[in-house]
Amino acid sequence: MFYRVKKYAILHAIIFGMLLVSCGGQSSSTNEITGPVTFAEHIAPIIYTNCTKCHQQGEAGPFTLTSYHDVAKRAKLIKYVTEHRIMPPWPADPTYSNFANEMYLTDAQINLIKRWVDEGLLPGDTGSLKIPELVSTDLKLGKPDLIVKVPVIKIPGNNTDLFTVMKIPYEIVQDTFVRAIEFVCGNKRLVHHMNGHLVQFNPAKKKNLNEGRSWVNQNQTQSTKIHRELGLLHDDGTYPALTPSVSNYLPGALFSLYPKEIGGYKISKKGAFYLNDMHFGPTPVDAYDSSYFKIYFSATPPKRPVSEFQIGTLGITPVVPELIVPPNEVKKFTIKASMPDDISIVSIVPHMHLIGKSFLAYAIKPSGDTIPLIRINNWDFRWQYFYQFKTLLKLPRGTTIHVEGVYDNTASNPNNPFNPPQEIREREGSMKTTDEMFQLIITYVPYQPGDEKISMENVTP
């Protein structure tokens, strides 16, 4: 085993409330257009590829973007959010490193949208356009072997984000194997993010699976008490085994499968889903969610189960210096960790809270060569992704991962939760947004020759 982490990997939330939720791969590069820019010929392919998947009836987008009139009446807004790269929501800098299924517009596409708006929103031959069909997020693997329902949650109509941590227990006849776990969102308008892990209880050490609360409001509960309040520990106070990141959700993102060469899970007869974050966006009226999981069993053991470790807050190596940001200061922190074995990275997750300003991660091999991992020039707490490389990324034994994070605790930071600014620090991994964290979470498998050829792009069942 690569690392043994004593505490759960804690990944915080992303805030709902952006006007557009773009959710597709970027379309092909656009050549310079010398004639008039029209919706039918130039703009529709960009919108349909990058926006419409979310912005259709019944999906997460707050309005539809399926016709010329839909787009034209919001053209100035679309021009603004694309010019400022607010949308599509892709924080990673594509000039530094690239990932599978990237969601960003090229400069040429952004310029086309700007020209189309400035030139008067010319429709072109809209009669010949075929509005794209809704892309299903279902796995279509047939009838699931097990359905585990998330507790029905009431989201108060107070226009405030609700960040929850949940335990959803299950019990089956015997230990078995799983080929896929699918999250089915109950309220696509309000469920903005979900990170799901699988808790594997030792049946001899856990009598009552329903012990404890089913969910807590993470901003109203001390982080050190959350696991006990949810009844996630064994009866003797020890932590059960944890299988990380078995299911994750973000509006518009299709269900993410591992390639056939890796993945799969073993689950115990007594277990629970641990949602270390399920984030509901703000609503002006009371609303409810009734999401659930579909579990598909397998007759064969997993080929290469993925593992996870994290560096920084609650991780295997500390933040340097201690993560304390005095008021009215901009301060830089670092994390460093050396790899004791050859590994193949499956995904990385940068994590900070509200006053994060920028995030940079890279690796230096024993040979001295640098491997760019990720750079986020303008940190946005609202959009935190699981970034998967286009192919598995090898880090040789002896490679050192370096992470640099800058935090802005000044009054000029519009995301600062305090006015006037006051000291903000890490507090034993507190998930409260007004405290801070600094992490890089890495999902990996032990390296095998040929891993560099395993593609993570558009994986299907």
Tab-separated table of C-alpha atoms in Angstrom:
chain	number	residue	atom	x	y	z
A	1	MET	CA	0.000	0.000	0.000
A	2	PHE	CA	1.353	3.391	-0.967
A	3	TYR	CA	0.180	5.501	1.958
A	4	ARG	CA	-1.990	4.963	4.997
A	5	VAL	CA	-3.942	8.103	5.830
A	6	LYS	CA	-5.409	8.163	9.329
A	7	LYS	CA	-8.032	10.780	8.669
A	8	TYR	CA	-10.581	11.039	5.913
A	9	ALA	CA	-9.670	13.071	2.889
A	10	ILE	CA	-11.772	16.187	3.254
A	11	LEU	CA	-12.740	17.971	0.139
A	12	HIS	CA	-14.845	21.073	0.512
A	13	ALA	CA	-17.486	22.616	-1.668
A	14	ILE	CA	-18.054	24.772	-4.652
A	15	ILE	CA	-20.618	27.578	-4.539
A	16	PHE	CA	-23.676	27.564	-6.746
A	17	GLY	CA	-25.019	30.722	-8.289
A	18	MET	CA	-23.159	31.381	-11.549
A	19	LEU	CA	-25.484	32.390	-14.333
A	20	LEU	CA	-24.188	29.942	-16.924
A	21	VAL	CA	-23.162	26.341	-16.400
A	22	SER	CA	-21.171	25.222	-19.419
A	23	CYS	CA	-20.479	21.558	-19.609
A	24	GLY	CA	-18.970	20.014	-22.653
A	25	GLY	CA	-15.687	19.583	-24.422
A	26	GLN	CA	-14.449	22.513	-26.452
A	27	SER	CA	-15.210	22.408	-30.152
A	28	SER	CA	-12.592	22.465	-32.856
A	29	SER	CA	-10.508	25.573	-33.367
A	30	THR	CA	-12.093	28.289	-35.451
A	31	ASN	CA	-10.343	29.780	-38.449
A	32	GLU	CA	-10.398	33.515	-39.010
A	33	ILE	CA	-13.801	34.518	-40.405
A	34	THR	CA	-13.652	37.290	-43.012
A	35	GLY	CA	-17.386	37.613	-43.713
A	36	PRO	CA	-20.277	38.338	-41.358
A	37	VAL	CA	-20.534	36.165	-38.254
A	38	THR	CA	-23.904	34.412	-38.018
A	39	PHE	CA	-25.542	32.354	-35.345
A	40	ALA	CA	-26.367	29.383	-37.554
A	41	GLU	CA	-22.920	28.982	-39.061
A	42	HIS	CA	-20.511	30.153	-36.355
A	43	ILE	CA	-22.124	30.610	-32.931
A	44	ALA	CA	-24.540	27.678	-32.674
A	45	PRO	CA	-21.749	25.054	-32.856
A	46	ILE	CA	-19.973	26.749	-29.934
A	47	ILE	CA	-23.115	27.079	-27.818
A	48	TYR	CA	-24.430	23.602	-28.606
A	49	THR	CA	-21.085	21.984	-27.800
A	50	ASN	CA	-20.291	23.887	-24.622
A	51	CYS	CA	-23.529	25.171	-23.078
A	52	THR	CA	-26.719	23.476	-24.236
A	53	LYS	CA	-26.120	20.211	-22.404
A	54	CYS	CA	-26.837	22.022	-19.125
A	55	HIS	CA	-29.136	24.657	-20.532
A	56	GLN	CA	-32.042	22.486	-21.623
A	57	GLN	CA	-35.374	21.833	-19.973
A	58	GLY	CA	-34.932	19.823	-16.794
A	59	GLU	CA	-31.179	20.328	-16.511
A	60	ALA	CA	-29.091	22.424	-14.131
A	61	GLY	CA	-28.968	25.631	-16.151
A	62	PRO	CA	-31.448	28.284	-14.955
A	63	PHE	CA	-32.513	29.027	-18.542
A	64	THR	CA	-32.434	27.270	-21.904
A	65	LEU	CA	-29.907	27.896	-24.668
A	66	THR	CA	-31.352	25.792	-27.460
A	67	SER	CA	-32.500	28.308	-30.080
A	68	TYR	CA	-31.352	31.515	-31.724
A	69	HIS	CA	-33.822	33.532	-29.651
A	70	ASP	CA	-32.630	31.907	-26.384
A	71	VAL	CA	-29.046	32.926	-27.089
A	72	ALA	CA	-29.784	36.315	-28.665
A	73	LYS	CA	-31.748	37.631	-25.687
A	74	ARG	CA	-28.788	36.825	-23.393
A	75	ALA	CA	-26.088	37.743	-25.894
A	76	LYS	CA	-24.534	40.590	-23.874
A	77	LEU	CA	-24.303	38.377	-20.808
A	78	ILE	CA	-22.741	35.544	-22.823
A	79	LYS	CA	-20.255	37.968	-24.351
A	80	TYR	CA	-19.264	39.240	-20.913
A	81	VAL	CA	-18.843	35.884	-19.173
A	82	THR	CA	-16.877	34.375	-22.061
A	83	GLU	CA	-14.602	37.426	-22.504
A	84	HIS	CA	-13.781	37.343	-18.785
A	85	ARG	CA	-13.489	33.537	-18.843
A	86	ILE	CA	-16.096	33.229	-16.133
A	87	MET	CA	-17.782	30.714	-18.387
A	88	PRO	CA	-17.291	27.958	-19.334
A	89	PRO	CA	-16.192	27.230	-15.758
A	90	TRP	CA	-12.696	25.833	-16.342
A	91	PRO	CA	-10.273	27.290	-13.771
A	92	ALA	CA	-7.147	25.405	-14.920
A	93	ASP	CA	-4.747	27.304	-17.189
A	94	PRO	CA	-4.694	25.358	-20.510
A	95	THR	CA	-1.376	26.960	-21.470
A	96	TYR	CA	0.288	25.194	-18.516
A	97	SER	CA	-1.170	21.669	-18.561
A	98	ASN	CA	-4.014	19.823	-20.244
A	99	PHE	CA	-6.646	17.370	-19.062
A	100	ALA	CA	-9.236	14.952	-20.373
A	101	ASN	CA	-12.563	16.420	-21.460
A	102	GLU	CA	-11.491	20.034	-20.993
A	103	MET	CA	-14.215	22.663	-20.904
A	104	TYR	CA	-12.889	25.978	-22.140
A	105	LEU	CA	-13.244	28.190	-25.197
A	106	THR	CA	-10.345	29.103	-27.444
A	107	ASP	CA	-9.472	32.741	-28.032
A	108	ALA	CA	-10.875	32.370	-31.550
A	109	GLN	CA	-14.235	31.132	-30.230
A	110	ILE	CA	-14.441	33.960	-27.701
A	111	ASN	CA	-13.656	36.501	-30.419
A	112	LEU	CA	-16.366	35.033	-32.646
A	113	ILE	CA	-18.968	35.483	-29.913
A	114	LYS	CA	-17.805	39.059	-29.364
A	115	ARG	CA	-17.973	39.817	-33.095
A	116	TRP	CA	-21.420	38.265	-33.404
A	117	VAL	CA	-22.780	40.474	-30.621
A	118	ASP	CA	-21.022	43.610	-31.876
A	119	GLU	CA	-22.189	43.004	-35.468
A	120	GLY	CA	-25.838	42.846	-34.517
A	121	LEU	CA	-26.669	39.212	-33.692
A	122	LEU	CA	-27.099	38.056	-37.304
A	123	PRO	CA	-29.194	34.853	-37.309
A	124	GLY	CA	-28.071	33.244	-40.569
A	125	ASP	CA	-29.963	30.205	-41.850
A	126	THR	CA	-31.467	29.123	-38.524
A	127	GLY	CA	-34.095	27.061	-40.319
A	128	SER	CA	-31.487	24.447	-41.157
A	129	LEU	CA	-30.237	24.117	-37.571
A	130	LYS	CA	-30.835	20.883	-35.701
A	131	ILE	CA	-31.149	21.525	-32.004
A	132	PRO	CA	-29.024	18.937	-30.189
A	133	GLU	CA	-30.787	16.246	-28.241
A	134	LEU	CA	-30.317	16.127	-24.508
A	135	VAL	CA	-27.243	14.065	-23.699
A	136	SER	CA	-28.251	11.395	-21.207
A	137	THR	CA	-26.103	11.011	-18.120
A	138	ASP	CA	-27.409	7.491	-17.468
A	139	LEU	CA	-24.923	4.649	-17.683
A	140	LYS	CA	-27.484	2.401	-19.398
A	141	LEU	CA	-26.061	-0.658	-17.668
A	142	GLY	CA	-29.477	-2.187	-17.136
A	143	LYS	CA	-31.208	-2.720	-13.812
A	144	PRO	CA	-28.944	-1.872	-10.861
A	145	ASP	CA	-28.231	-4.554	-8.277
A	146	LEU	CA	-28.684	-2.127	-5.407
A	147	ILE	CA	-30.233	1.306	-4.935
A	148	VAL	CA	-29.152	3.404	-1.946
A	149	LYS	CA	-31.274	6.482	-1.326
A	150	VAL	CA	-29.896	9.735	0.026
A	151	PRO	CA	-32.080	11.070	2.882
A	152	VAL	CA	-34.686	13.538	1.665
A	153	ILE	CA	-33.187	16.945	2.386
A	154	LYS	CA	-35.129	20.162	2.880
A	155	ILE	CA	-33.261	23.156	1.491
A	156	PRO	CA	-34.526	26.251	3.317
A	157	GLY	CA	-35.732	29.100	1.122
A	158	ASN	CA	-33.317	31.639	2.584
A	159	ASN	CA	-31.119	32.294	-0.496
A	160	THR	CA	-28.159	30.725	1.332
A	161	ASP	CA	-25.914	27.861	0.220
A	162	LEU	CA	-26.315	24.666	2.235
A	163	PHE	CA	-23.175	22.549	2.726
A	164	THR	CA	-23.847	19.109	4.152
A	165	VAL	CA	-21.915	16.001	5.188
A	166	MET	CA	-23.875	12.748	5.033
A	167	LYS	CA	-23.792	9.067	5.906
A	168	ILE	CA	-26.041	6.736	3.902
A	169	PRO	CA	-25.762	3.169	5.245
A	170	TYR	CA	-26.456	-0.040	3.335
A	171	GLU	CA	-26.351	-3.748	4.150
A	172	ILE	CA	-26.118	-6.622	1.669
A	173	VAL	CA	-25.993	-10.401	2.009
A	174	GLN	CA	-22.233	-10.769	1.613
A	175	ASP	CA	-19.085	-8.970	0.558
A	176	THR	CA	-18.987	-8.489	-3.199
A	177	PHE	CA	-17.417	-6.556	-6.046
A	178	VAL	CA	-18.722	-3.477	-7.834
A	179	ARG	CA	-18.098	-2.410	-11.428
A	180	ALA	CA	-19.842	0.985	-11.308
A	181	ILE	CA	-21.577	3.384	-8.923
A	182	GLU	CA	-23.867	5.999	-10.447
A	183	PHE	CA	-25.218	9.084	-8.680
A	184	VAL	CA	-28.698	10.111	-9.802
A	185	CYS	CA	-29.378	13.744	-8.949
A	186	GLY	CA	-32.855	14.411	-7.578
A	187	ASN	CA	-32.924	18.210	-7.852
A	188	LYS	CA	-30.670	19.343	-10.694
A	189	ARG	CA	-31.457	22.987	-10.038
A	190	LEU	CA	-30.043	22.940	-6.530
A	191	VAL	CA	-27.599	20.041	-6.180
A	192	HIS	CA	-24.379	21.667	-7.262
A	193	HIS	CA	-21.726	19.271	-6.100
A	194	MET	CA	-21.316	15.872	-4.448
A	195	ASN	CA	-18.178	13.976	-3.423
A	196	GLY	CA	-18.873	10.375	-2.431
A	197	HIS	CA	-16.616	7.863	-0.678
A	198	LEU	CA	-17.395	4.303	0.377
A	199	VAL	CA	-17.012	3.283	4.022
A	200	GLN	CA	-16.273	-0.413	4.593
A	201	PHE	CA	-17.262	-1.424	8.119
A	202	ASN	CA	-15.877	-4.507	9.821
A	203	PRO	CA	-19.113	-6.398	10.655
A	204	ALA	CA	-17.603	-7.609	13.927
A	205	LYS	CA	-16.906	-4.031	15.007
A	206	LYS	CA	-20.118	-2.275	13.895
A	207	LYS	CA	-23.461	-3.423	15.261
A	208	ASN	CA	-25.808	-0.538	14.415
A	209	LEU	CA	-25.364	0.962	10.944
A	210	ASN	CA	-28.034	3.571	11.645
A	211	GLU	CA	-26.223	4.944	14.679
A	212	GLY	CA	-25.796	8.714	14.587
A	213	ARG	CA	-27.291	11.405	12.417
A	214	SER	CA	-27.846	10.955	8.697
A	215	TRP	CA	-26.489	14.404	7.827
A	216	VAL	CA	-25.067	17.554	9.375
A	217	ASN	CA	-24.667	21.149	8.253
A	218	GLN	CA	-20.898	21.431	7.953
A	219	ASN	CA	-20.886	25.171	8.693
A	220	GLN	CA	-22.708	24.570	11.989
A	221	THR	CA	-20.752	21.552	13.241
A	222	GLN	CA	-17.163	21.370	14.452
A	223	SER	CA	-15.147	19.337	11.971
A	224	THR	CA	-13.578	17.246	14.731
A	225	LYS	CA	-17.043	16.011	15.775
A	226	ILE	CA	-18.608	15.343	12.356
A	227	HIS	CA	-17.514	11.707	12.004
A	228	ARG	CA	-18.743	10.808	15.502
A	229	GLU	CA	-22.040	12.643	15.045
A	230	LEU	CA	-22.656	10.673	11.864
A	231	GLY	CA	-21.710	7.356	13.491
A	232	LEU	CA	-18.922	6.711	10.980
A	233	LEU	CA	-16.553	5.077	13.476
A	234	HIS	CA	-16.475	1.480	14.614
A	235	ASP	CA	-17.939	0.714	18.028
A	236	ASP	CA	-14.411	0.620	19.472
A	237	GLY	CA	-13.679	4.126	18.151
A	238	THR	CA	-11.459	3.030	15.264
A	239	TYR	CA	-11.926	4.224	11.689
A	240	PRO	CA	-13.200	1.744	9.103
A	241	ALA	CA	-11.591	1.298	5.699
A	242	LEU	CA	-12.402	4.009	3.171
A	243	THR	CA	-12.560	3.649	-0.610
A	244	PRO	CA	-12.119	7.202	-1.953
A	245	SER	CA	-13.993	9.005	-4.697
A	246	VAL	CA	-16.308	6.224	-5.861
A	247	SER	CA	-18.796	8.773	-7.186
A	248	ASN	CA	-18.655	12.515	-7.826
A	249	TYR	CA	-21.154	14.957	-9.295
A	250	LEU	CA	-20.989	18.392	-10.881
A	251	PRO	CA	-23.790	19.886	-13.022
A	252	GLY	CA	-23.362	19.018	-16.677
A	253	ALA	CA	-20.503	16.607	-16.143
A	254	LEU	CA	-21.311	13.190	-17.516
A	255	PHE	CA	-20.792	10.226	-15.206
A	256	SER	CA	-17.072	9.579	-15.000
A	257	LEU	CA	-15.892	6.004	-15.451
A	258	TYR	CA	-12.410	4.642	-15.087
A	259	PRO	CA	-10.904	2.948	-18.155
A	260	LYS	CA	-11.365	-0.823	-18.333
A	261	GLU	CA	-7.700	-1.327	-17.377
A	262	ILE	CA	-8.218	0.156	-13.885
A	263	GLY	CA	-10.922	0.743	-11.305
A	264	GLY	CA	-13.604	-1.375	-9.672
A	265	TYR	CA	-14.320	-1.825	-5.977
A	266	LYS	CA	-14.771	-4.422	-3.304
A	267	ILE	CA	-17.551	-3.598	-0.846
A	268	SER	CA	-18.267	-5.154	2.534
A	269	LYS	CA	-21.665	-6.481	3.559
A	270	LYS	CA	-21.953	-3.617	6.050
A	271	GLY	CA	-21.053	-0.204	4.741
A	272	ALA	CA	-22.118	3.331	4.011
A	273	PHE	CA	-21.694	6.095	1.501
A	274	TYR	CA	-19.845	8.985	3.090
A	275	LEU	CA	-20.635	12.232	1.304
A	276	ASN	CA	-17.944	14.475	2.690
A	277	ASP	CA	-19.621	17.242	0.807
A	278	MET	CA	-23.047	17.597	-0.768
A	279	HIS	CA	-23.643	21.203	-1.680
A	280	PHE	CA	-27.058	22.721	-2.392
A	281	GLY	CA	-27.276	26.104	-4.062
A	282	PRO	CA	-29.411	28.980	-2.747
A	283	THR	CA	-33.166	29.084	-3.291
A	284	PRO	CA	-35.765	31.783	-2.410
A	285	VAL	CA	-38.393	29.147	-1.540
A	286	ASP	CA	-38.208	25.897	0.416
A	287	ALA	CA	-37.203	22.973	-1.795
A	288	TYR	CA	-36.373	19.289	-1.456
A	289	ASP	CA	-33.889	16.805	-2.848
A	290	SER	CA	-34.200	13.027	-3.109
A	291	SER	CA	-31.057	11.851	-4.902
A	292	TYR	CA	-29.876	8.233	-4.900
A	293	PHE	CA	-27.103	5.860	-5.966
A	294	LYS	CA	-27.302	2.961	-8.421
A	295	ILE	CA	-24.796	0.191	-7.686
A	296	TYR	CA	-23.860	-2.413	-10.277
A	297	PHE	CA	-22.233	-5.588	-8.954
A	298	SER	CA	-19.467	-7.550	-10.647
A	299	ALA	CA	-18.620	-11.262	-10.562
A	300	THR	CA	-14.896	-10.571	-10.806
A	301	PRO	CA	-12.485	-8.766	-8.477
A	302	PRO	CA	-11.382	-5.245	-9.410
A	303	LYS	CA	-8.425	-5.179	-11.780
A	304	ARG	CA	-6.450	-2.289	-10.319
A	305	PRO	CA	-8.325	-0.467	-7.542
A	306	VAL	CA	-7.431	3.210	-7.286
A	307	SER	CA	-6.025	4.692	-4.086
A	308	GLU	CA	-5.812	8.248	-2.811
A	309	PHE	CA	-3.511	10.414	-0.748
A	310	GLN	CA	-3.365	14.099	-0.046
A	311	ILE	CA	-0.670	16.562	0.853
A	312	GLY	CA	-1.191	19.688	2.910
A	313	THR	CA	-4.113	20.055	5.317
A	314	LEU	CA	-4.855	16.665	6.962
A	315	GLY	CA	-2.344	15.121	4.571
A	316	ILE	CA	0.922	13.207	4.669
A	317	THR	CA	3.038	16.363	4.538
A	318	PRO	CA	2.293	19.741	6.168
A	319	VAL	CA	1.659	23.233	4.884
A	320	VAL	CA	4.740	25.460	5.247
A	321	PRO	CA	4.613	27.834	7.037
A	322	GLU	CA	1.629	27.057	9.267
A	323	LEU	CA	-1.538	28.081	7.431
A	324	ILE	CA	-2.289	31.370	9.200
A	325	VAL	CA	-3.139	34.469	7.157
A	326	PRO	CA	-3.084	37.699	9.189
A	327	PRO	CA	-5.585	40.439	8.315
A	328	ASN	CA	-4.651	42.779	5.455
A	329	GLU	CA	-1.936	40.461	4.130
A	330	VAL	CA	-1.332	38.475	0.943
A	331	LYS	CA	0.677	35.417	1.909
A	332	LYS	CA	2.256	32.441	0.105
A	333	PHE	CA	2.370	28.847	1.408
A	334	THR	CA	3.991	25.690	0.085
A	335	ILE	CA	3.587	21.905	0.249
A	336	LYS	CA	6.176	19.331	-0.755
A	337	ALA	CA	6.089	15.515	-0.910
A	338	SER	CA	8.444	12.887	-2.325
A	339	MET	CA	7.138	9.724	-4.019
A	340	PRO	CA	8.481	6.483	-2.468
A	341	ASP	CA	7.278	4.362	-5.407
A	342	ASP	CA	6.457	4.664	-9.097
A	343	ILE	CA	2.819	5.735	-9.440
A	344	SER	CA	0.397	6.613	-12.235
A	345	ILE	CA	-1.813	9.611	-11.449
A	346	VAL	CA	-5.485	9.207	-12.345
A	347	SER	CA	-6.750	12.581	-11.096
A	348	ILE	CA	-5.758	15.585	-9.009
A	349	VAL	CA	-7.920	17.920	-6.926
A	350	PRO	CA	-6.580	21.328	-5.819
A	351	HIS	CA	-8.402	22.687	-2.789
A	352	MET	CA	-8.558	26.033	-0.988
A	353	HIS	CA	-11.360	28.089	0.540
A	354	LEU	CA	-12.601	31.655	0.045
A	355	ILE	CA	-9.427	33.737	0.262
A	356	GLY	CA	-7.403	31.525	-2.065
A	357	LYS	CA	-5.854	33.623	-4.842
A	358	SER	CA	-3.747	31.248	-6.980
A	359	PHE	CA	-2.685	27.590	-7.026
A	360	LEU	CA	0.341	25.995	-8.694
A	361	ALA	CA	1.456	22.343	-8.627
A	362	TYR	CA	4.339	20.708	-10.446
A	363	ALA	CA	6.620	17.703	-9.995
A	364	ILE	CA	10.394	17.457	-10.352
A	365	LYS	CA	11.733	14.033	-11.353
A	366	PRO	CA	15.024	12.668	-9.986
A	367	SER	CA	16.557	13.576	-13.358
A	368	GLY	CA	15.667	17.229	-12.717
A	369	ASP	CA	12.957	17.397	-15.382
A	370	THR	CA	9.793	19.290	-14.436
A	371	ILE	CA	6.289	17.854	-14.944
A	372	PRO	CA	3.601	20.584	-14.990
A	373	LEU	CA	0.562	19.423	-13.002
A	374	ILE	CA	-1.839	22.345	-12.747
A	375	ARG	CA	-1.909	26.121	-12.559
A	376	ILE	CA	-4.962	28.136	-11.513
A	377	ASN	CA	-4.199	31.820	-11.923
A	378	ASN	CA	-7.464	33.082	-10.438
A	379	TRP	CA	-8.729	30.723	-7.767
A	380	ASP	CA	-12.520	30.475	-7.635
A	381	PHE	CA	-13.990	28.587	-4.687
A	382	ARG	CA	-17.178	28.114	-6.704
A	383	TRP	CA	-15.583	25.731	-9.200
A	384	GLN	CA	-13.432	22.933	-7.871
A	385	TYR	CA	-12.856	19.980	-10.178
A	386	PHE	CA	-11.476	16.479	-10.303
A	387	TYR	CA	-8.918	16.992	-13.052
A	388	GLN	CA	-8.034	13.830	-14.993
A	389	PHE	CA	-5.014	13.854	-17.276
A	390	LYS	CA	-5.533	12.809	-20.897
A	391	THR	CA	-3.629	9.607	-20.154
A	392	LEU	CA	-2.370	8.192	-16.881
A	393	LEU	CA	0.569	10.323	-15.768
A	394	LYS	CA	3.646	8.519	-14.426
A	395	LEU	CA	5.554	9.957	-11.479
A	396	PRO	CA	8.775	7.952	-10.975
A	397	ARG	CA	10.048	6.980	-7.545
A	398	GLY	CA	11.946	9.887	-6.011
A	399	THR	CA	9.866	12.507	-7.799
A	400	THR	CA	8.985	15.468	-5.584
A	401	ILE	CA	5.622	17.220	-5.874
A	402	HIS	CA	5.708	20.960	-5.173
A	403	VAL	CA	2.593	23.035	-4.495
A	404	GLU	CA	2.403	26.810	-4.075
A	405	GLY	CA	-0.694	28.642	-2.873
A	406	VAL	CA	-1.298	32.358	-2.441
A	407	TYR	CA	-3.986	33.692	-0.084
A	408	ASP	CA	-5.439	37.214	-0.126
A	409	ASN	CA	-6.809	38.341	3.231
A	410	THR	CA	-7.263	41.996	2.302
A	411	ALA	CA	-10.354	44.144	2.015
A	412	SER	CA	-9.847	44.287	-1.756
A	413	ASN	CA	-10.637	40.572	-2.040
A	414	PRO	CA	-14.389	40.443	-2.792
A	415	ASN	CA	-14.547	36.854	-1.480
A	416	ASN	CA	-13.172	37.760	1.946
A	417	PRO	CA	-15.797	36.566	4.456
A	418	PHE	CA	-14.874	39.253	6.990
A	419	ASN	CA	-15.198	43.029	6.835
A	420	PRO	CA	-12.923	44.346	8.145
A	421	PRO	CA	-10.471	41.478	7.527
A	422	GLN	CA	-9.510	39.304	10.469
A	423	GLU	CA	-7.086	36.423	10.958
A	424	ILE	CA	-8.017	33.334	8.944
A	425	ARG	CA	-6.336	29.995	9.545
A	426	GLU	CA	-6.558	26.235	9.193
A	427	ARG	CA	-8.313	24.701	12.194
A	428	GLU	CA	-7.721	20.942	12.300
A	429	GLY	CA	-9.199	20.497	8.840
A	430	SER	CA	-12.300	22.574	9.532
A	431	MET	CA	-14.663	22.525	6.577
A	432	LYS	CA	-16.172	25.891	7.468
A	433	THR	CA	-15.743	28.274	4.547
A	434	THR	CA	-14.582	31.020	6.909
A	435	ASP	CA	-11.590	28.852	7.921
A	436	GLU	CA	-8.942	27.843	5.380
A	437	MET	CA	-7.469	24.688	3.867
A	438	PHE	CA	-4.617	24.028	1.434
A	439	GLN	CA	-4.540	20.604	-0.201
A	440	LEU	CA	-3.645	18.660	-3.287
A	441	ILE	CA	-5.587	15.384	-3.398
A	442	ILE	CA	-4.179	12.707	-5.714
A	443	THR	CA	-5.884	9.554	-6.976
A	444	TYR	CA	-3.460	6.985	-8.352
A	445	VAL	CA	-2.603	3.365	-9.125
A	446	PRO	CA	0.834	1.753	-8.737
A	447	TYR	CA	2.667	2.196	-12.031
A	448	GLN	CA	2.726	-0.542	-14.653
A	449	PRO	CA	4.471	-0.375	-18.048
A	450	GLY	CA	2.059	0.944	-20.648
A	451	ASP	CA	0.084	3.170	-18.269
A	452	GLU	CA	1.113	6.195	-20.330
A	453	LYS	CA	-1.087	4.855	-23.160
A	454	ILE	CA	-4.259	4.418	-21.094
A	455	SER	CA	-6.633	7.194	-22.195
A	456	MET	CA	-8.963	9.016	-19.814
A	457	GLU	CA	-10.862	10.805	-22.606
A	458	ASN	CA	-14.589	10.063	-22.992
A	459	VAL	CA	-14.524	6.712	-21.182
A	460	THR	CA	-17.697	4.674	-21.817
A	461	PRO	CA	-19.085	1.484	-20.189
